[in-house]
Short mmCIF file of C-alpha atoms in Angstrom, two decimals:
data_model
loop_
_atom_site.label_atom_id
_atom_site.label_comp_id
_atom_site.label_asym_id
_atom_site.label_seq_id
_atom_site.Cartn_x
_atom_site.Cartn_y
_atom_site.Cartn_z
CA MET A 1 21.09 -1.89 -60.44
CA THR A 2 22.08 -5.23 -61.93
CA GLU A 3 19.70 -7.45 -63.87
CA ALA A 4 20.13 -10.11 -61.19
CA GLY A 5 18.75 -7.71 -58.61
CA ALA A 6 15.76 -6.48 -60.61
CA PRO A 7 13.54 -9.57 -60.37
CA ALA A 8 13.94 -9.64 -56.59
CA VAL A 9 12.76 -6.04 -56.37
CA ARG A 10 9.73 -6.80 -58.51
CA ARG A 11 8.86 -9.81 -56.36
CA CYS A 12 9.05 -7.70 -53.20
CA ALA A 13 6.73 -5.11 -54.71
CA LEU A 14 4.28 -7.76 -55.82
CA ASN A 15 4.31 -9.47 -52.43
CA SER A 16 3.68 -6.13 -50.74
CA GLU A 17 0.63 -5.47 -52.92
CA GLU A 18 -0.69 -8.99 -52.24
CA ASN A 19 -0.27 -8.46 -48.50
CA ILE A 20 -2.19 -5.17 -48.63
CA LEU A 21 -5.03 -6.81 -50.53
CA ALA A 22 -5.11 -9.74 -48.09
CA GLU A 23 -5.17 -7.36 -45.14
CA GLN A 24 -8.20 -5.54 -46.48
CA GLU A 25 -10.30 -8.67 -47.02
CA PHE A 26 -11.52 -8.51 -43.41
CA MET A 27 -12.56 -4.85 -43.54
CA PRO A 28 -16.13 -5.44 -44.85
CA ALA A 29 -16.81 -7.43 -41.68
CA VAL A 30 -15.39 -4.59 -39.61
CA ARG A 31 -17.43 -1.95 -41.43
CA ALA A 32 -20.59 -4.03 -41.00
CA MET A 33 -20.22 -3.69 -37.23
CA VAL A 34 -20.15 0.12 -37.27
CA GLY A 35 -23.39 1.52 -35.88
CA ARG A 36 -24.24 -1.64 -33.98
CA GLU A 37 -25.69 -0.99 -30.53
CA TYR A 38 -25.06 -3.46 -27.74
CA GLY A 39 -27.56 -4.15 -24.99
CA ARG A 40 -27.89 -2.76 -21.52
CA VAL A 41 -25.38 -3.00 -18.71
CA TYR A 42 -27.11 -2.27 -15.40
CA ALA A 43 -25.79 -0.68 -12.24
CA TRP A 44 -25.52 -2.99 -9.23
CA ASP A 45 -26.96 -0.31 -6.94
CA VAL A 46 -29.14 2.75 -7.14
CA VAL A 47 -27.45 6.13 -6.73
CA ASN A 48 -26.72 6.21 -3.00
CA ALA A 49 -25.09 8.39 -0.37
CA PRO A 50 -22.48 5.90 0.94
CA MET A 51 -20.92 5.40 -2.50
CA ILE A 52 -20.95 9.14 -3.13
CA ARG A 53 -19.26 9.80 0.21
CA GLN A 54 -16.58 7.18 -0.41
CA TRP A 55 -15.92 8.44 -3.94
CA CYS A 56 -15.59 12.03 -2.68
CA GLU A 57 -13.23 10.90 0.07
CA VAL A 58 -10.99 9.03 -2.37
CA MET A 59 -11.00 11.86 -4.93
CA GLY A 60 -10.53 14.62 -2.36
CA VAL A 61 -13.82 16.35 -3.24
CA ASP A 62 -15.45 18.33 -0.40
CA ASN A 63 -18.47 19.94 -2.09
CA PRO A 64 -21.33 19.84 0.49
CA LEU A 65 -23.86 19.26 -2.31
CA TYR A 66 -22.59 15.70 -2.40
CA THR A 67 -22.27 14.83 1.28
CA ASP A 68 -24.11 17.33 3.52
CA ALA A 69 -27.83 16.44 3.54
CA ASP A 70 -28.93 19.66 5.26
CA TYR A 71 -26.94 21.89 2.94
CA ALA A 72 -28.08 19.98 -0.16
CA ALA A 73 -31.72 20.17 0.97
CA SER A 74 -31.51 23.97 0.97
CA SER A 75 -30.05 24.04 -2.56
CA GLU A 76 -31.91 24.15 -5.87
CA HIS A 77 -31.54 20.36 -6.05
CA GLY A 78 -33.54 19.75 -2.86
CA GLY A 79 -31.22 17.00 -1.68
CA ILE A 80 -27.88 15.26 -2.16
CA VAL A 81 -26.75 14.81 -5.76
CA ALA A 82 -23.96 12.68 -7.18
CA PRO A 83 -20.76 14.20 -8.59
CA PRO A 84 -21.17 14.17 -12.40
CA ALA A 85 -17.75 12.55 -12.80
CA MET A 86 -19.11 9.46 -11.00
CA LEU A 87 -21.32 8.64 -13.99
CA GLN A 88 -19.27 5.71 -15.24
CA ALA A 89 -18.63 4.38 -11.73
CA TRP A 90 -22.29 3.46 -11.13
CA CYS A 91 -22.31 0.76 -13.81
CA LEU A 92 -18.86 -0.76 -13.30
CA GLU A 93 -18.68 -4.51 -12.70
CA GLY A 94 -16.73 -4.25 -9.44
CA LEU A 95 -13.56 -6.04 -8.35
CA HIS A 96 -14.04 -9.10 -10.56
CA MET A 97 -13.91 -8.75 -14.34
CA ASN A 98 -17.21 -9.02 -16.23
CA ASN A 99 -19.22 -9.43 -13.01
CA TYR A 100 -22.12 -7.32 -14.22
CA ALA A 101 -25.46 -6.85 -12.48
CA PRO A 102 -28.35 -9.25 -13.24
CA GLY A 103 -30.20 -8.47 -16.46
CA SER A 104 -27.11 -7.06 -18.18
CA THR A 105 -26.31 -8.11 -21.72
CA ASP A 106 -23.76 -10.84 -22.40
CA GLU A 107 -22.87 -9.30 -25.76
CA ASN A 108 -19.26 -8.21 -26.22
CA PRO A 109 -19.15 -4.58 -27.39
CA TYR A 110 -15.41 -4.96 -28.09
CA GLU A 111 -15.78 -7.72 -30.67
CA VAL A 112 -14.45 -5.39 -33.38
CA LEU A 113 -11.18 -5.15 -31.45
CA LYS A 114 -10.96 -8.95 -31.42
CA LEU A 115 -11.47 -9.03 -35.18
CA LEU A 116 -8.68 -6.49 -35.71
CA GLU A 117 -6.40 -8.48 -33.41
CA ALA A 118 -7.07 -11.65 -35.40
CA ASN A 119 -5.87 -9.83 -38.52
CA GLY A 120 -2.57 -8.65 -37.09
CA TYR A 121 -3.48 -5.40 -35.33
CA ALA A 122 -2.74 -6.73 -31.88
CA SER A 123 -1.35 -3.66 -30.11
CA VAL A 124 -3.60 -1.07 -28.48
CA VAL A 125 -3.31 2.34 -26.92
CA ALA A 126 -6.07 4.49 -25.45
CA VAL A 127 -6.39 7.76 -27.37
CA ASN A 128 -9.02 9.83 -25.58
CA SER A 129 -12.07 9.63 -23.36
CA GLU A 130 -14.79 12.27 -23.20
CA LEU A 131 -17.47 12.24 -20.49
CA SER A 132 -20.53 14.48 -20.89
CA PHE A 133 -23.50 14.99 -18.58
CA ALA A 134 -27.14 15.96 -19.14
CA ARG A 135 -27.94 16.69 -15.48
CA TYR A 136 -27.12 15.84 -11.87
CA LEU A 137 -28.13 12.41 -10.60
CA LYS A 138 -30.23 12.17 -7.43
CA LEU A 139 -30.39 9.50 -4.75
CA GLY A 140 -32.46 6.44 -5.64
CA GLU A 141 -32.03 6.57 -9.43
CA LYS A 142 -31.22 3.28 -11.19
CA LEU A 143 -28.89 3.55 -14.18
CA TYR A 144 -27.84 1.47 -17.14
CA TYR A 145 -25.84 2.12 -20.29
CA THR A 146 -25.77 0.86 -23.85
CA THR A 147 -22.73 0.79 -26.13
CA ARG A 148 -22.58 1.78 -29.79
CA LEU A 149 -19.65 1.15 -32.12
CA ASP A 150 -19.57 4.68 -33.47
CA ALA A 151 -16.72 4.57 -35.96
CA VAL A 152 -13.71 2.68 -37.29
CA GLY A 153 -11.44 5.08 -39.14
CA GLU A 154 -9.45 4.48 -42.29
CA GLU A 155 -6.09 2.81 -41.84
CA LYS A 156 -3.58 5.34 -40.50
CA THR A 157 0.17 5.26 -40.03
CA THR A 158 1.48 6.93 -36.88
CA GLY A 159 4.70 6.92 -34.91
CA LEU A 160 3.42 3.87 -33.03
CA GLY A 161 2.54 1.91 -36.13
CA THR A 162 -0.20 1.33 -38.70
CA GLY A 163 -3.76 0.68 -37.63
CA PHE A 164 -7.29 1.91 -37.03
CA PHE A 165 -8.88 4.39 -34.64
CA VAL A 166 -11.93 2.75 -33.05
CA THR A 167 -14.58 4.89 -31.33
CA LEU A 168 -17.20 3.53 -28.92
CA ILE A 169 -19.95 5.56 -27.25
CA MET A 170 -21.61 4.51 -24.01
CA SER A 171 -24.98 6.21 -23.43
CA PHE A 172 -26.23 6.29 -19.83
CA PHE A 173 -29.93 6.28 -18.88
CA SER A 174 -31.97 6.59 -15.71
CA GLU A 175 -34.93 4.22 -15.52
CA LYS A 176 -38.23 6.08 -15.25
CA PRO A 177 -41.85 4.79 -15.24
CA GLU A 178 -42.76 7.37 -17.87
CA GLY A 179 -39.78 6.48 -20.05
CA ASP A 180 -36.05 6.12 -19.50
CA GLU A 181 -34.15 9.41 -19.48
CA PRO A 182 -30.66 9.96 -20.99
CA VAL A 183 -28.33 11.39 -18.33
CA GLY A 184 -24.88 11.31 -19.88
CA GLN A 185 -22.48 9.84 -22.38
CA LEU A 186 -18.95 8.45 -22.50
CA LEU A 187 -16.91 8.51 -25.71
CA PHE A 188 -13.95 6.12 -25.65
CA ARG A 189 -11.42 5.89 -28.49
CA VAL A 190 -8.50 3.49 -28.93
CA PHE A 191 -5.89 2.89 -31.63
CA LYS A 192 -5.48 -0.76 -32.69
CA PHE A 193 -2.21 -1.09 -34.59
CA ARG A 194 0.73 -3.08 -35.82
CA PRO A 195 3.93 -1.77 -34.22
CA ALA A 196 6.05 0.45 -36.45
CA ASN A 197 9.18 -1.66 -35.96
CA PRO A 198 8.13 -5.30 -35.60
CA VAL A 199 10.72 -8.05 -35.56
CA LYS A 200 10.78 -9.32 -39.17
CA ALA A 201 11.02 -13.00 -39.94
CA VAL A 202 14.10 -14.00 -41.93
CA GLU A 203 13.93 -16.01 -45.14
CA GLN A 204 14.09 -19.77 -44.76
CA GLY A 205 17.65 -21.02 -44.43
CA GLU A 206 19.03 -17.74 -43.09
CA ALA A 207 20.17 -17.37 -39.50
CA ALA A 208 18.02 -15.09 -37.38
CA ALA A 209 19.73 -11.84 -36.49
CA ALA A 210 20.63 -11.52 -32.83
CA ILE A 211 18.00 -9.47 -31.01
CA PRO A 212 19.44 -7.37 -28.21
CA LYS A 213 17.93 -8.14 -24.82
CA ILE A 214 15.89 -5.27 -23.46
CA LYS A 215 16.84 -4.55 -19.87
CA ARG A 216 14.78 -3.09 -17.07
CA SER A 217 15.10 0.64 -16.71
CA LYS A 218 17.35 1.67 -13.84
CA PRO A 219 15.91 3.91 -11.13
CA GLY A 220 17.00 7.49 -10.72
CA ILE A 221 19.40 7.48 -7.79
CA SER A 222 20.06 10.57 -5.66
CA ASP A 223 21.50 11.36 -2.23
CA ASP A 224 17.98 11.01 -0.82
CA ASN A 225 17.29 7.47 -2.01
CA ARG A 226 20.73 5.91 -2.53
CA PHE A 227 20.47 4.14 0.82
CA PHE A 228 17.31 2.32 -0.32
CA TRP A 229 18.93 0.80 -3.42
CA GLU A 230 22.11 -0.07 -1.58
CA GLY A 231 19.93 -1.87 0.96
CA CYS A 232 18.23 -3.85 -1.81
CA ASP A 233 21.66 -4.97 -3.04
CA LYS A 234 22.28 -6.36 0.46
CA GLY A 235 18.84 -7.98 0.73
CA GLN A 236 17.53 -5.37 3.15
CA LEU A 237 14.33 -3.33 2.86
CA LEU A 238 15.30 0.05 4.32
CA ILE A 239 12.75 2.70 5.26
CA GLN A 240 13.74 6.33 5.81
CA ARG A 241 13.24 7.53 9.39
CA CYS A 242 13.26 11.07 10.79
CA THR A 243 15.74 11.19 13.69
CA ALA A 244 13.92 14.15 15.24
CA CYS A 245 10.41 12.66 15.56
CA SER A 246 10.95 9.01 14.43
CA THR A 247 8.37 9.30 11.62
CA LEU A 248 8.89 6.73 8.86
CA ARG A 249 8.43 7.85 5.28
CA HIS A 250 8.48 6.37 1.81
CA PRO A 251 9.30 7.27 -0.88
CA PRO A 252 12.45 8.89 0.52
CA ALA A 253 12.46 12.68 0.76
CA PRO A 254 14.94 15.31 1.97
CA VAL A 255 12.68 16.67 4.73
CA CYS A 256 10.24 15.20 7.25
CA SER A 257 6.62 16.02 6.41
CA SER A 258 5.69 15.85 10.12
CA CYS A 259 8.29 18.03 11.85
CA HIS A 260 10.20 19.42 8.84
CA SER A 261 13.54 18.18 10.10
CA PHE A 262 16.28 17.48 7.55
CA ASP A 263 17.91 14.86 9.78
CA TRP A 264 17.23 11.22 9.05
CA ASP A 265 18.56 7.68 9.13
CA SER A 266 16.99 4.39 8.04
CA GLN A 267 15.30 1.40 9.63
CA VAL A 268 15.40 -2.18 8.37
CA ALA A 269 11.81 -3.28 7.71
CA SER A 270 10.69 -6.76 8.70
CA GLY A 271 9.47 -7.42 5.16
CA LYS A 272 6.06 -8.50 6.45
CA ALA A 273 3.22 -6.68 4.74
CA THR A 274 -0.36 -6.79 3.48
CA LEU A 275 -1.82 -6.04 0.07
CA TYR A 276 -3.50 -2.64 0.32
CA SER A 277 -4.49 -2.42 -3.37
CA PHE A 278 -3.35 -3.72 -6.75
CA VAL A 279 -3.63 -3.51 -10.52
CA VAL A 280 -2.92 -6.14 -13.17
CA MET A 281 -1.31 -4.73 -16.31
CA HIS A 282 -2.33 -6.43 -19.58
CA TYR A 283 -1.75 -3.93 -22.39
CA PRO A 284 0.30 -2.44 -23.85
CA GLU A 285 2.94 -5.11 -23.32
CA VAL A 286 6.28 -3.43 -22.72
CA PRO A 287 9.43 -5.57 -22.66
CA PRO A 288 11.06 -6.94 -20.61
CA PHE A 289 8.07 -7.42 -18.29
CA ASP A 290 5.97 -10.58 -18.24
CA TYR A 291 2.21 -10.25 -18.73
CA PRO A 292 -0.24 -10.23 -17.09
CA ASN A 293 1.86 -8.10 -14.72
CA PRO A 294 0.47 -7.74 -11.16
CA ILE A 295 1.60 -4.65 -9.28
CA GLY A 296 0.68 -4.03 -5.67
CA LEU A 297 0.36 -1.11 -3.30
CA ILE A 298 2.05 -2.72 -0.32
CA GLU A 299 1.42 -1.75 3.30
CA LEU A 300 4.41 -2.71 5.41
CA GLU A 301 4.11 -3.95 8.97
CA GLU A 302 5.81 -0.69 9.99
CA GLY A 303 2.92 1.37 8.57
CA VAL A 304 4.34 2.86 5.36
CA ARG A 305 3.29 1.90 1.83
CA LEU A 306 5.27 1.32 -1.33
CA VAL A 307 4.56 0.13 -4.87
CA ALA A 308 6.19 -3.16 -5.87
CA GLY A 309 5.75 -6.15 -8.14
CA LEU A 310 3.87 -9.24 -6.97
CA VAL A 311 5.24 -12.73 -7.61
CA GLY A 312 3.96 -16.25 -7.16
CA VAL A 313 0.29 -15.39 -7.51
CA LYS A 314 -2.42 -15.51 -10.20
CA ARG A 315 -4.90 -12.71 -10.87
CA ASP A 316 -7.89 -14.53 -9.37
CA GLU A 317 -5.87 -15.32 -6.24
CA LEU A 318 -5.16 -11.69 -5.37
CA ALA A 319 -7.16 -10.33 -2.44
CA ILE A 320 -7.05 -7.02 -0.59
CA GLY A 321 -5.58 -7.52 2.87
CA GLN A 322 -3.75 -10.79 2.13
CA ALA A 323 -0.43 -11.33 3.89
CA LEU A 324 2.79 -10.77 1.93
CA GLN A 325 6.51 -11.20 2.47
CA VAL A 326 9.31 -9.35 0.70
CA GLU A 327 11.89 -11.17 -1.37
CA PHE A 328 14.62 -9.67 -3.52
CA HIS A 329 15.00 -10.38 -7.23
CA THR A 330 18.00 -9.38 -9.32
CA PHE A 331 17.45 -8.48 -12.98
CA ASP A 332 20.10 -8.21 -15.70
CA ASP A 333 22.76 -9.05 -13.09
CA GLU A 334 22.72 -5.44 -11.92
CA LEU A 335 19.32 -4.31 -10.62
CA THR A 336 17.88 -5.72 -7.38
CA LEU A 337 14.24 -4.98 -6.61
CA PRO A 338 12.01 -5.80 -3.65
CA MET A 339 9.11 -8.01 -4.75
CA PHE A 340 6.30 -9.41 -2.61
CA ARG A 341 4.94 -12.94 -2.46
CA PRO A 342 1.70 -14.01 -0.73
CA VAL A 343 2.22 -16.15 2.35
CA ALA A 344 -0.10 -18.36 4.38
CA GLU A 345 -1.94 -16.56 7.14
#
C-alpha cells in the first residue's frame, strides 16, 4: 500500500468508529422503555355466538362446541365456547385503523419502533408470533389486553441487515367483579434493521453510479394460463370457461372442478366488478411497487374472483362492495396487468 493511500484508510476507520458511537447514543432511551406496560385496549363486544359462527365459517372450523348450542350444553363447558385461536380477534379495532373501543388507552405501544426508525433502522420484518391460552372463553365475557415491551435485543447482523429484535407481549384479561382473570397471551417479535446492501451516497463532486431499474417479476406462464396473459396484451380480460358445463373458473386450471372435463375455452369479461375484500401493503417496501400498495380481491360481474392491484384510490376511500372497472397497465414495456379503478355508482 502506498503512503498516499494510508491516510485515507485511517480516515475511513475513524469515521466508522464515530458512526458506531453516534448510533449507540440513542440506545439508553430505547433500554429505558423495556419493561414498560401500556394501558388497556378493550374489546368492542362481549364474546358472542354470531362472531364465533362467522369466524368458524371463514376458517373452515366445524367443531360443534363452538356453534351447536345443544351439543355444547351437554359438554363439560355447559355451553358454547369460543375457539382459543380467536383470542386476538376480540380486541381488534375493526376495519378502520386505530378505531379502538371506548375506554381504551391512547398510548402507542410501538413507540420504541418509531425511535429505532428515527435512528436509521427503518426496515421491519415480522419474526414470530406465539399465542397461548389459559382456558376457553364463554359467551358474555368482556376482554381487554395490555401490552408490555418485553425486550430489545443487542444489535445483530443477519442476512437482511443489521438491527434489533424487539419483543412485545400482549396479555389478555376477562373482566370479573371479583378481579380480572388472565385468559391468554400473545408474544409478537419483529426485527427492525438497516438493509444489508443500502445504496451508498457518493462523495461530493463524484457522479452517482447508475442504479439498475428493478422490474416487476414476470408471471409463470404455462399452457393453462397463456391465454390469459395474451388477452391482457390485447386489452382483454379473459376468463377460462368449461365447454362441457359452461362453468367459469379463475385462476386457470387444466380441469373443471364442477364436471371434471378437460375441455375449455375462454370468455371475454365485461371488466365490471365490485371490491369483495382488500389489503393495503405498507411494509416491507419491495421495489418496484409504490407504497402504500392497495391490493383487492375482485369479484367480476361474471361471478369469478381474482386478485389485482387497485389504482386511483386512497386507503380511506376503499369500501367493500364499491363498483370497479378494469383497465390495463403496461410495466417495463413488456408486462401488461389488469388493474381496477373505482367508478361512480
